[in-house]
Coordinates of C-alpha atoms in Angstrom, one line a residue:
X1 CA 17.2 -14.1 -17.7
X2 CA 14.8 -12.4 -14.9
X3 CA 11.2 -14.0 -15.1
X4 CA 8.4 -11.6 -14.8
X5 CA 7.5 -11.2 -11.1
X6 CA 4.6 -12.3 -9.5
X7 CA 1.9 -9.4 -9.5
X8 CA 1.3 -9.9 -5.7
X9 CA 4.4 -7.8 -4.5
X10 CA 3.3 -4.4 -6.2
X11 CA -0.2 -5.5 -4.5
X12 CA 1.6 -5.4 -1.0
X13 CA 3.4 -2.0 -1.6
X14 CA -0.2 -0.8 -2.3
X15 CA -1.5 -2.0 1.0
X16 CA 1.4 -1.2 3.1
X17 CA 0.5 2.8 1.7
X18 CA -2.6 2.8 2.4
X19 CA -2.6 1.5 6.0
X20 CA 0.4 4.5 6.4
X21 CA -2.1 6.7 4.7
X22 CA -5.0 6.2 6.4
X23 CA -2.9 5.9 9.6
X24 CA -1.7 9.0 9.3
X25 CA -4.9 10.9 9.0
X26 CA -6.2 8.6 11.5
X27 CA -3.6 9.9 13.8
X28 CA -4.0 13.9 13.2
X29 CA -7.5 14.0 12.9
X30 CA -8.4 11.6 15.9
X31 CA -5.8 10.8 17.8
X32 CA -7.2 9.4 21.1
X33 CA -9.4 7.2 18.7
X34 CA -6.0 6.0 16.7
X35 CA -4.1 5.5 19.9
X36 CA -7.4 3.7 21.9
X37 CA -7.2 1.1 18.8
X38 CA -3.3 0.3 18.5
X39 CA -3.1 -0.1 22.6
X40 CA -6.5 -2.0 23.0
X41 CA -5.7 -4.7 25.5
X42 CA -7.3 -7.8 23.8
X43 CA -6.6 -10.2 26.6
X44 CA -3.9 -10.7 29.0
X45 CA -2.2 -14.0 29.5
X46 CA -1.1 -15.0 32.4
X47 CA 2.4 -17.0 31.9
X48 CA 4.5 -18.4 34.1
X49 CA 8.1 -16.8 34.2
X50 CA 10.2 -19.7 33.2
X51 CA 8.2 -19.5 29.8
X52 CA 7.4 -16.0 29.1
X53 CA 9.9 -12.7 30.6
X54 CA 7.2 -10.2 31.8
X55 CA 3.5 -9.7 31.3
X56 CA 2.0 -10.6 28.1
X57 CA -1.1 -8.2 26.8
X58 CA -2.1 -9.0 23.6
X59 CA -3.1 -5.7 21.5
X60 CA -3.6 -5.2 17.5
X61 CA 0.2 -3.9 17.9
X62 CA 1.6 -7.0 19.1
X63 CA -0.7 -9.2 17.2
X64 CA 0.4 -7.4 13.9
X65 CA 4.3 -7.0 14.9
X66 CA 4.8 -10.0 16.3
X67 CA 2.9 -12.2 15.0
X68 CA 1.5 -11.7 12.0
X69 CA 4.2 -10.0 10.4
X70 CA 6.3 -13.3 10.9
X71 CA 4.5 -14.8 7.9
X72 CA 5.8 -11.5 5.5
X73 CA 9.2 -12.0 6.7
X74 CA 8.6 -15.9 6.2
X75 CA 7.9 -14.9 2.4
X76 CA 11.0 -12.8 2.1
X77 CA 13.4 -15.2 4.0
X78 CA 12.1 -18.1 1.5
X79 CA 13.3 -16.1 -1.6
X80 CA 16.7 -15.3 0.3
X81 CA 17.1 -18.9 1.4
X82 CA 16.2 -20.3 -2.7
X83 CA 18.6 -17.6 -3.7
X84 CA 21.3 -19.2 -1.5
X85 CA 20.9 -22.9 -2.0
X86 CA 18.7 -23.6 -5.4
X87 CA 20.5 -24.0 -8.8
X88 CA 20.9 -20.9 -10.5
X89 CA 20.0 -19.3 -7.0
X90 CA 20.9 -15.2 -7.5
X91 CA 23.2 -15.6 -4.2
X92 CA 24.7 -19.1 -5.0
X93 CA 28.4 -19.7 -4.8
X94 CA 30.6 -16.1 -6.1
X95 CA 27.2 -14.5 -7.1
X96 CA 26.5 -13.7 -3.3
X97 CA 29.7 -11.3 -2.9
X98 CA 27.8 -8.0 -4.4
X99 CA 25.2 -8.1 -3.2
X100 CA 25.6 -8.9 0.6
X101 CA 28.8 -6.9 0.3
X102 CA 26.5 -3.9 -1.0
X103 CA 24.3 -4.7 1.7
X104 CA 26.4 -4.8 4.8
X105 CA 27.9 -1.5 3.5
X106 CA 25.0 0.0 3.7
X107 CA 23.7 -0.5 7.0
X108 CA 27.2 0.4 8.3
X109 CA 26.5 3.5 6.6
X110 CA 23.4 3.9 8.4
X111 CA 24.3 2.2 11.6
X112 CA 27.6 5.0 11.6
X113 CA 24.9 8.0 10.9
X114 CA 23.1 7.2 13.1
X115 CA 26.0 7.5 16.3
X116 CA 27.4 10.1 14.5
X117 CA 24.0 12.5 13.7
X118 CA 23.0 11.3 17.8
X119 CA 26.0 12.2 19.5
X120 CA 25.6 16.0 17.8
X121 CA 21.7 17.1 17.7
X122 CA 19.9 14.8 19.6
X123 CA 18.4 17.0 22.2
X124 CA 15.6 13.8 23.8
X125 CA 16.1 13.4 27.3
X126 CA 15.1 9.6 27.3
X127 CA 18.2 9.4 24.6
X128 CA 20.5 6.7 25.5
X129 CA 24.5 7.6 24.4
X130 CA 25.2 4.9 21.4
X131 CA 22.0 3.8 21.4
X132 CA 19.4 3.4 18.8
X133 CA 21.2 2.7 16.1
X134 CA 20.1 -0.2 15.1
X135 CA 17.0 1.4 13.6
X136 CA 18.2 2.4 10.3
X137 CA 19.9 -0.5 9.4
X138 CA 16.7 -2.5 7.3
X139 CA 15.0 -1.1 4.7
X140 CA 11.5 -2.4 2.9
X141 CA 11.5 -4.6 0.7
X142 CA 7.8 -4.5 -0.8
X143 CA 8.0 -0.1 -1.4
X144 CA 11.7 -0.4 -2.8
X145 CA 10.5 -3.2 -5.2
X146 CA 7.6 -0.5 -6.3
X147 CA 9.6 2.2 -7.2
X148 CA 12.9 0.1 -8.1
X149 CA 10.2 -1.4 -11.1
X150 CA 9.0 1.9 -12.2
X151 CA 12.7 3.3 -12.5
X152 CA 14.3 0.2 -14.0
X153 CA 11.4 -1.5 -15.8
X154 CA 10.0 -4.8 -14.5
X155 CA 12.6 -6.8 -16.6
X156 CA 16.0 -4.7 -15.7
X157 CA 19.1 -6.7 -14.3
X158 CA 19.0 -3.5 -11.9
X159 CA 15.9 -4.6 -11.1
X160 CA 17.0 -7.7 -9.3
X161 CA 19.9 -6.5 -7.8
X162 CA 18.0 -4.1 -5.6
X163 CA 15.1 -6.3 -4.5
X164 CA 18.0 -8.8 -3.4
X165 CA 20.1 -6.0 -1.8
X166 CA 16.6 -5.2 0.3
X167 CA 16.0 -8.6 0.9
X168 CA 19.3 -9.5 2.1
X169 CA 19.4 -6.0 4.1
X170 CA 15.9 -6.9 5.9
X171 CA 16.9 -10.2 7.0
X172 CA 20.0 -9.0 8.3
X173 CA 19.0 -6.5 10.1
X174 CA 16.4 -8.4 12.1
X175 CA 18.9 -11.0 13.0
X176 CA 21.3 -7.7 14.3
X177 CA 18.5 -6.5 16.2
X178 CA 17.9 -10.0 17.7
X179 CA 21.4 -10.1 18.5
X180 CA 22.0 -6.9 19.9
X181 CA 18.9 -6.7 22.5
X182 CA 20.6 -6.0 26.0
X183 CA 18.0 -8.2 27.9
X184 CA 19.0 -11.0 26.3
X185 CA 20.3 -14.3 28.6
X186 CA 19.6 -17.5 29.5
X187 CA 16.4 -17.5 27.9
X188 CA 18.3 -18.2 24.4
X189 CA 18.2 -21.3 25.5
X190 CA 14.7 -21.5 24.4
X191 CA 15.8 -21.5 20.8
X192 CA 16.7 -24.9 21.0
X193 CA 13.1 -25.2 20.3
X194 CA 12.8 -24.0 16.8
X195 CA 16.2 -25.8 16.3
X196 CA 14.6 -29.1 16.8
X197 CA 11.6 -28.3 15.4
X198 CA 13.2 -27.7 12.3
X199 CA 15.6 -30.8 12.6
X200 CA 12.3 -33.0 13.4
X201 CA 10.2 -31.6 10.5
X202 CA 13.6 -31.6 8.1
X203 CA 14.2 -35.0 8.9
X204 CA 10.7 -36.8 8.7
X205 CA 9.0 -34.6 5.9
X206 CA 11.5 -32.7 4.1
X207 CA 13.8 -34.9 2.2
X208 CA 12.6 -35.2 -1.5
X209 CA 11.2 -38.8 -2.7
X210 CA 13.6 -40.5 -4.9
X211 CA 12.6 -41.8 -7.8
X212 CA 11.4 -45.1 -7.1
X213 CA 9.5 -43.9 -3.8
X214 CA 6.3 -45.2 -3.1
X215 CA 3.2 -43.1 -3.7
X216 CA 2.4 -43.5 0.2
X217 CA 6.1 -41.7 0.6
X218 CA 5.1 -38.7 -1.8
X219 CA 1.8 -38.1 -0.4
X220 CA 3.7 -38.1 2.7
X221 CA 5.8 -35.4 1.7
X222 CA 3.8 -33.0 0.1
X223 CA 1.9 -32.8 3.3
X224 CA 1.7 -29.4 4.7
X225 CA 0.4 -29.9 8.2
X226 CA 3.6 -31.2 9.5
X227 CA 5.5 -27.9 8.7
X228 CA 2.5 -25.2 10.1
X229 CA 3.0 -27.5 13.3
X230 CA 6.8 -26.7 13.2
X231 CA 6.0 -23.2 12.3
X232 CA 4.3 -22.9 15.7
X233 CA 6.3 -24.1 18.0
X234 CA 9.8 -22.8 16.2
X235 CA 7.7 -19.1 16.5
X236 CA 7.2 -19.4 20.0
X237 CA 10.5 -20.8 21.1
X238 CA 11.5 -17.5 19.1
X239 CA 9.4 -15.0 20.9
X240 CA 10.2 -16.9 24.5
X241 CA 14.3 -16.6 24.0
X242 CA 14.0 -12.7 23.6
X243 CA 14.3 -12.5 20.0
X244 CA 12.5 -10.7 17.7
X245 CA 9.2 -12.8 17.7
X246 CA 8.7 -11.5 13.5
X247 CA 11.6 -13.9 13.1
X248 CA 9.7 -17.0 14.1
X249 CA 8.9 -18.8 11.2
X250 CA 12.6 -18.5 9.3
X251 CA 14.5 -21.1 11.1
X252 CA 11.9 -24.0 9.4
X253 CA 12.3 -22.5 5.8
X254 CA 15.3 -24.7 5.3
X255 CA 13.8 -27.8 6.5
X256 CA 10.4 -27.7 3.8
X257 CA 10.8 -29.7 0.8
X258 CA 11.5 -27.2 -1.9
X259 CA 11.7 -27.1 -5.6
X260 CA 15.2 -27.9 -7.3
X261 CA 16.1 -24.7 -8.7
X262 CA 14.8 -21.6 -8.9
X263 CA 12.9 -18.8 -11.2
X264 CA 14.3 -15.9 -10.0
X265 CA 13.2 -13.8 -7.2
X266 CA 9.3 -13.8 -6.4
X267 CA 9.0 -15.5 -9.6
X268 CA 5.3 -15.9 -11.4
X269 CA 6.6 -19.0 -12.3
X270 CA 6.3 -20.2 -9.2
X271 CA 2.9 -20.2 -9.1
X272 CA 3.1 -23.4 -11.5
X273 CA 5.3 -25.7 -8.5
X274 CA 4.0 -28.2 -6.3
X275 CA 6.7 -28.1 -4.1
X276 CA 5.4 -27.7 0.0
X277 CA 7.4 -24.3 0.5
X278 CA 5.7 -23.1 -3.0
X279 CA 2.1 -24.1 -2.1
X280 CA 2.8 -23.0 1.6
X281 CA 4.0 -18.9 0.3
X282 CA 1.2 -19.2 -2.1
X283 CA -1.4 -19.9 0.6
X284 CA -0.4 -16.7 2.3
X285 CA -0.1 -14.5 -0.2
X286 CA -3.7 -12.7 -0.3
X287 CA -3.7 -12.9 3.9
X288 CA -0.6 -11.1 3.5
X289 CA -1.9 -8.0 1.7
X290 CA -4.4 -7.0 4.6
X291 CA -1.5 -8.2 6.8
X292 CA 0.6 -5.5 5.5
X293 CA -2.2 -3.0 5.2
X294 CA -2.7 -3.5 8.7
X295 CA 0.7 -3.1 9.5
X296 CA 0.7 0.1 7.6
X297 CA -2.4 0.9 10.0
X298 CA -0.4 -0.2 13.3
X299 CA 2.5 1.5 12.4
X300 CA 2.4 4.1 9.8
X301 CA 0.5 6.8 12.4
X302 CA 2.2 9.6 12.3
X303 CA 2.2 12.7 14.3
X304 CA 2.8 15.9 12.3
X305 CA 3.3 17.9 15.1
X306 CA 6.3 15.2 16.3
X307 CA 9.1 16.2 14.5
X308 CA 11.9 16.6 16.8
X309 CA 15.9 15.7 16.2
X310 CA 15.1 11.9 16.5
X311 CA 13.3 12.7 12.8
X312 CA 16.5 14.2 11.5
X313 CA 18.5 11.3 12.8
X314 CA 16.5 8.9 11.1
X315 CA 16.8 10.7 7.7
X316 CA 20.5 11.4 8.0
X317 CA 21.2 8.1 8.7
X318 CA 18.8 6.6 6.0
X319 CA 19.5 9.3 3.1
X320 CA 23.5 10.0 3.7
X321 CA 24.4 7.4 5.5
X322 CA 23.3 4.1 3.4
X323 CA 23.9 5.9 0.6
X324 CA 27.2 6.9 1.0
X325 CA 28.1 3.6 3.0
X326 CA 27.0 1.6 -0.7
X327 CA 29.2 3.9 -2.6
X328 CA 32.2 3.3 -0.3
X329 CA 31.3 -0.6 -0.3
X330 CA 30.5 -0.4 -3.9
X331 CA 34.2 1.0 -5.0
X332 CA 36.1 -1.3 -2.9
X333 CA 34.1 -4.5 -4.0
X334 CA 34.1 -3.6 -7.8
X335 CA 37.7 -1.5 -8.3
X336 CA 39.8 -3.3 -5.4
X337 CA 38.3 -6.9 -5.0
X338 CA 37.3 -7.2 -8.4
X339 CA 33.5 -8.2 -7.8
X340 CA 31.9 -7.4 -11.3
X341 CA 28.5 -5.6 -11.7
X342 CA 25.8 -7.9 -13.6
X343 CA 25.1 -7.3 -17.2
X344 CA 23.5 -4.0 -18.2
X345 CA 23.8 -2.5 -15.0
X346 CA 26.4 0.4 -14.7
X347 CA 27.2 2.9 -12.2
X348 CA 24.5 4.8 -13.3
X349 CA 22.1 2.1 -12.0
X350 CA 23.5 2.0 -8.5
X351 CA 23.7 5.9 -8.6
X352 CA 19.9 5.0 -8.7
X353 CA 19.7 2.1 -6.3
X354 CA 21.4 4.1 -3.4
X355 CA 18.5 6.6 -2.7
X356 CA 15.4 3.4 -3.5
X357 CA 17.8 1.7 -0.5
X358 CA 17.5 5.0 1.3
X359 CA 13.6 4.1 2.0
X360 CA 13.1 2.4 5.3
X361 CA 9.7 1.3 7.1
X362 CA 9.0 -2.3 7.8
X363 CA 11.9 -3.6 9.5
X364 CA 12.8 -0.2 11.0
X365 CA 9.5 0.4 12.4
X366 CA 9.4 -3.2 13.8
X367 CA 12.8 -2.0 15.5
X368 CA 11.8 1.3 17.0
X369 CA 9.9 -0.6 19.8
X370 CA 13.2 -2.3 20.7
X371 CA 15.9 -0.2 20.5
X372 CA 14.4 3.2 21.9
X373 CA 12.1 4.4 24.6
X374 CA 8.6 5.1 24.1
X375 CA 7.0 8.1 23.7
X376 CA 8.0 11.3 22.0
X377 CA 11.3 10.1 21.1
X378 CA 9.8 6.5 18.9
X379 CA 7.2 9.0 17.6
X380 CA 9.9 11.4 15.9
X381 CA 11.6 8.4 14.9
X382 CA 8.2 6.8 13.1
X383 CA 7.7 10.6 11.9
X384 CA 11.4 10.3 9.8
X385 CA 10.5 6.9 8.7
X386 CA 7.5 8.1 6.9
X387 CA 9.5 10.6 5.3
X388 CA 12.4 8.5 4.3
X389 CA 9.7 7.3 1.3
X390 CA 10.1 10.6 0.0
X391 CA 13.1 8.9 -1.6
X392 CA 11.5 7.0 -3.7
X393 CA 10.2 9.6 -6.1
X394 CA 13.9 11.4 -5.6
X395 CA 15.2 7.7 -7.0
X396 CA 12.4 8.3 -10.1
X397 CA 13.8 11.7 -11.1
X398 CA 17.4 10.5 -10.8
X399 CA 16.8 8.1 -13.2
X400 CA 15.1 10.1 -15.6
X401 CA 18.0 12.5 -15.1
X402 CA 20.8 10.0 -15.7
X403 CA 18.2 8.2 -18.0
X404 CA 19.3 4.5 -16.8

């Protein structure tokens, strides 16, 4: 059974369009005004090496990327996380083979396009030879979710399968990125500090009362403080080791008391639990629209006069090669490993889910900043992005085609 889904995530797509939107216009009809704003030095902190690699200069583009987009992928990485470990969890025990196999297919698809597609039109000077591919390999979860819905039906098996292919896909490719920046070294040491954070926090706060607890012990541990303290300091050991600073807040998801099984992904139901990771995801959830809006504003500008072969790189590895990369994983999962589709969906409904997977933003715009150079070359990137939503309304017309 797939409980109806909580009204918020259709609310995000919406404001993750119309920050691209209005960034868009922003960025043709006013470009040295739309530039001016991303790049506006806030303030510049002055740390000392051993904690920070660099200068810092805080600007509405770090402030979004870096730090406030840690709290979307802190919502996302809780649903992945209750998938894995919950009762009934969609990714518990044998259920997690499809879809993580689906997944990793997929951005090996993308990652192989990518190379491939590089090596034979890309024309940039600033190109790097094998670089860059890490770009393509996430997706977005909150625009595939839109039009996965209106080609499915909000209460389609198919429907589920594709928000947790995007989830697990996002996730993953953060932690590839993270893993894959060349500058990383001794500073990983600093990610002990989210590692105790989260073994402190776990420990003290997170177990479950039993049932003869005190009520001192379970107003103890529906305390939320504890865990936004843990947040902090596991975000900036994250940001101070190199890593992806937007991955901050995941390593403490498994150490918050949690509810013992769960609704389904981004469940309504879940609105009704007490639970501190519950209350904690609802208490960001209406910060989290403008955050994405503003996200869509920070990164969604696009030049229409940067199209270059970085933009058909981007679209050849998102629209041939994660789709063809799912196919391939797709046949040897189901007809040589014997992995078995859920109920109701058919091949027809991953014929479907290959081109909604084929849409890529969030993650891969959070990527562009570390896995190419500046300038024209990230701009023709952002510029395929964009248009790699076009395959959302190609997934629509598919479906009314193969009518799934």
């Amino acid at each position: 059974m797939m409980y109806r889904i909580s009204p918020f995530l259709r609310r995000f797509a919406l404001a993750l369009l119309c920050g691209i939107g209005l960034a868009t216009l922003w960025a043709n009809l006013w470009p040295a005004g739309y530039y001016d704003f991303i790049e506006w030095r806030i303030a510049d902190p002055n740390l000392p090496d051993w904690i920070w690699a660099g200068t810092v200069t805080l600007t509405p583009f770090m402030v979004v990327t870096d730090m406030l987009m840690a709290l979307f992928f802190f919502f996302i990485g809780k649903e992945l996380w209750e998938a894995l470990v919950l009762e009934r969890g969609s990714l518990s025990g044998r259920r997690a083979g499809l879809p993580l196999g689906l997944s990793i297919g997929g951005m090996i698809g993308a990652a192989a396009a990518w190379l491939t597609l590089s090596a034979l039109i890309e024309t940039a000077e600033e190109a790097v030879p094998g670089g860059g591919w890490t770009v393509p390999l996430g997706s977005d979860t909150v625009l595939i979710y839109l039009f996965a819905r209106m080609a499915f039906g909000r209460g389609h098996p198919a429907l589920h399968l594709t928000i947790l292919m995007a989830i697990s896909t996002d996730i993953l490719a953060l932690l590839v990125l993270g893993l894959s920046n060349p500058n990383l070294s001794v500073r990983l040491v600093w990610l002990a500090l989210p590692l105790l954070a989260a073994v402190v926090v776990g420990r003290l706060f997170g177990r479950r009362p039993s049932v003869d607890a005190t009520e001192r012990r379970r107003l103890r541990g529906q305390r939320l403080w504890p865990y936004l303290l843990a947040g902090a300091v596991s975000w900036f050991g994250t940001a101070a080791s190199g890593m992806p600073a937007s991955l901050g807040l995941l390593p403490i998801i498994p150490a918050i008391a949690r509810a013992e099984r769960s609704f389904g992904l981004f469940a309504e139901a879940e609105g009704l639990l007490n639970d501190p990771l519950n209350r904690l995801t609802r208490a960001i959830m209406w910060p989290l629209t403008a955050i994405l809006f503003l996200f869509g504003l920070i990164r969604g500008g696009v030049d229409l006069l940067a199209f270059a072969p970085t933009t058909a790189v981007t679209l050849g590895a998102l629209w041939i090669g994660r789709p063809l990369g799912l196919a391939l994983a797709a046949l040897v999962l189901i007809s040589l490993f014997g992995n078995r589709l859920p109920r109701r969906v058919g091949w027809r409904h991953l014929a479907v889910i290959a081109p909604l997977m084929a849409i890529g933003f969030s993650v891969p715009a959070v990527a562009i900043g570390a896995a190419l150079p500046g300038g024209a070359m990230a701009e023709a990137a952002r510029a395929g992005l964009v248009l790699s939503l076009l395959a959302g309304p190609a997934a629509l017309l598919l479906a009314r085609i193969l009518k799934v």
